[in-house]
Coordinates of C-alpha atoms in Angstrom, one line a residue:
X121 CA -4.0 18.2 -18.1
X122 CA -3.0 16.5 -14.9
X123 CA 0.6 17.4 -15.4
X124 CA -0.3 21.1 -15.7
X125 CA -2.1 21.0 -12.3
X126 CA 0.9 19.2 -10.8
X127 CA 3.3 21.7 -12.2
X128 CA 1.2 24.7 -11.0
X129 CA 1.0 23.1 -7.5
X130 CA 4.8 22.7 -7.5
X131 CA 5.4 26.3 -8.6
X132 CA 2.9 27.8 -6.1
X133 CA 4.3 25.6 -3.2
X134 CA 7.8 26.7 -4.1
X135 CA 6.8 30.4 -4.2
X136 CA 5.0 29.9 -0.9
X137 CA 8.1 28.4 0.7
X138 CA 10.2 31.3 -0.5
X139 CA 7.6 33.8 0.8
X140 CA 7.6 32.0 4.2
X141 CA 11.3 32.2 4.4
X142 CA 11.3 35.9 3.6
X143 CA 8.5 36.5 6.2
X144 CA 10.7 34.8 8.8
X145 CA 13.3 37.5 8.0
X146 CA 10.9 40.3 8.8
X147 CA 8.8 40.8 5.7
X148 CA 5.0 40.6 5.6
X149 CA 3.4 37.1 5.8
X150 CA 0.3 38.0 3.9
X151 CA 1.7 37.1 0.4
X152 CA 2.7 33.7 1.8
X153 CA -0.8 33.1 3.2
X154 CA -2.4 34.0 -0.1
X155 CA -0.1 31.7 -2.0
X156 CA -0.8 28.8 0.4
X157 CA -4.6 29.3 -0.3
X158 CA -3.8 29.2 -4.1
X159 CA -1.8 26.0 -3.7
X160 CA -4.7 24.3 -1.9
X161 CA -7.0 25.6 -4.7
X162 CA -4.9 24.0 -7.4
X163 CA -4.9 20.7 -5.5
X164 CA -8.7 20.8 -5.2
X165 CA -9.1 21.8 -8.8
X166 CA -6.9 18.8 -9.9
X167 CA -9.1 16.5 -7.9
X168 CA -12.3 18.0 -9.2
X169 CA -11.0 17.9 -12.8
X170 CA -10.2 14.2 -12.4
X171 CA -13.7 13.5 -11.1
X172 CA -15.4 15.4 -13.9
X173 CA -13.3 13.7 -16.6
X174 CA -14.0 10.4 -14.9
X175 CA -10.3 9.5 -14.5
X176 CA -9.9 6.8 -12.0
X177 CA -7.5 7.6 -9.2
X178 CA -5.5 4.8 -7.6
X179 CA -5.3 4.5 -3.8
X180 CA -1.7 5.7 -4.0
X181 CA -2.4 8.8 -5.9
X182 CA -5.4 9.7 -3.7
X183 CA -3.1 9.2 -0.6
X184 CA -0.4 11.5 -2.1
X185 CA -3.0 14.2 -2.9
X186 CA -4.5 13.9 0.6
X187 CA -1.1 14.1 2.3
X188 CA 0.0 17.1 0.3
X189 CA -3.2 19.0 0.9
X190 CA -2.8 18.2 4.6
X191 CA 0.8 19.5 4.7
X192 CA -0.2 22.7 2.9
X193 CA -3.2 23.2 5.2
X194 CA -1.0 22.6 8.2
X195 CA 1.5 25.2 6.9
X196 CA -1.4 27.6 6.4
X197 CA -2.6 27.1 9.9
X198 CA 0.8 27.9 11.4
X199 CA 1.3 30.9 9.1
X200 CA -2.0 32.4 10.1
X201 CA -1.2 31.7 13.7
X202 CA 2.1 33.4 13.4
X203 CA 0.4 36.3 11.6
X204 CA -2.0 36.8 14.5
X205 CA 0.7 36.6 17.1
X206 CA 3.2 38.8 15.3
X207 CA 3.9 40.9 18.4
X208 CA 4.4 37.9 20.6
X209 CA 7.2 35.5 19.9
X210 CA 5.7 32.3 18.6
X211 CA 7.5 29.1 19.8
X212 CA 7.4 27.2 16.5
X213 CA 5.5 29.6 14.4
X214 CA 6.9 29.9 10.9
X215 CA 9.5 27.2 11.5
X216 CA 6.8 24.6 11.5
X217 CA 5.1 26.1 8.5
X218 CA 8.4 26.2 6.6
X219 CA 9.1 22.5 7.5
X220 CA 5.6 21.5 6.2
X221 CA 6.2 23.4 3.0
X222 CA 9.6 21.8 2.4
X223 CA 7.9 18.4 2.6
X224 CA 5.1 19.5 0.4
X225 CA 7.5 20.9 -2.3
X226 CA 9.4 17.6 -2.1
X227 CA 6.3 15.5 -2.6
X228 CA 5.1 17.7 -5.5
X229 CA 8.5 17.5 -7.2
X230 CA 8.6 13.7 -6.7
X231 CA 5.0 13.3 -8.0
X232 CA 5.8 15.3 -11.1
X233 CA 9.2 13.7 -11.9
X234 CA 8.0 10.2 -11.2
X235 CA 4.9 10.8 -13.3
X236 CA 7.2 11.8 -16.2
X237 CA 9.4 8.8 -15.8
X238 CA 6.6 6.3 -15.5
X239 CA 4.7 7.8 -18.5
X240 CA 7.9 7.5 -20.6
X241 CA 8.3 3.8 -19.7
X242 CA 4.6 3.2 -20.4
X243 CA 3.7 2.2 -16.8
X244 CA 1.0 4.9 -16.6

């Protein structure tokens, strides 16, 4: 079940990154903002599911979850800010949101791939 949430988080973060890149080219930013909210929702759902199923989280996994949520939330803040100031040129605007999402997608992909590797070796 945990892998399903991680996969959904990776997919939504990747879609959000693509939508942010297309918004930088002149398209609407609203789909990217909605997708960022969905990505945060999947992360929170994964954490709540772990808690209800009484699965212990290590300090490392809790740190990774917190950092990825912080990165997506930061990207969301910059995307909303760029949406509000669409007539004014934003200095960093979508560039910072895109950079945060690149890091978030990288972390989701590493978490998923390393989870597969460690489960296969029996370390998890």
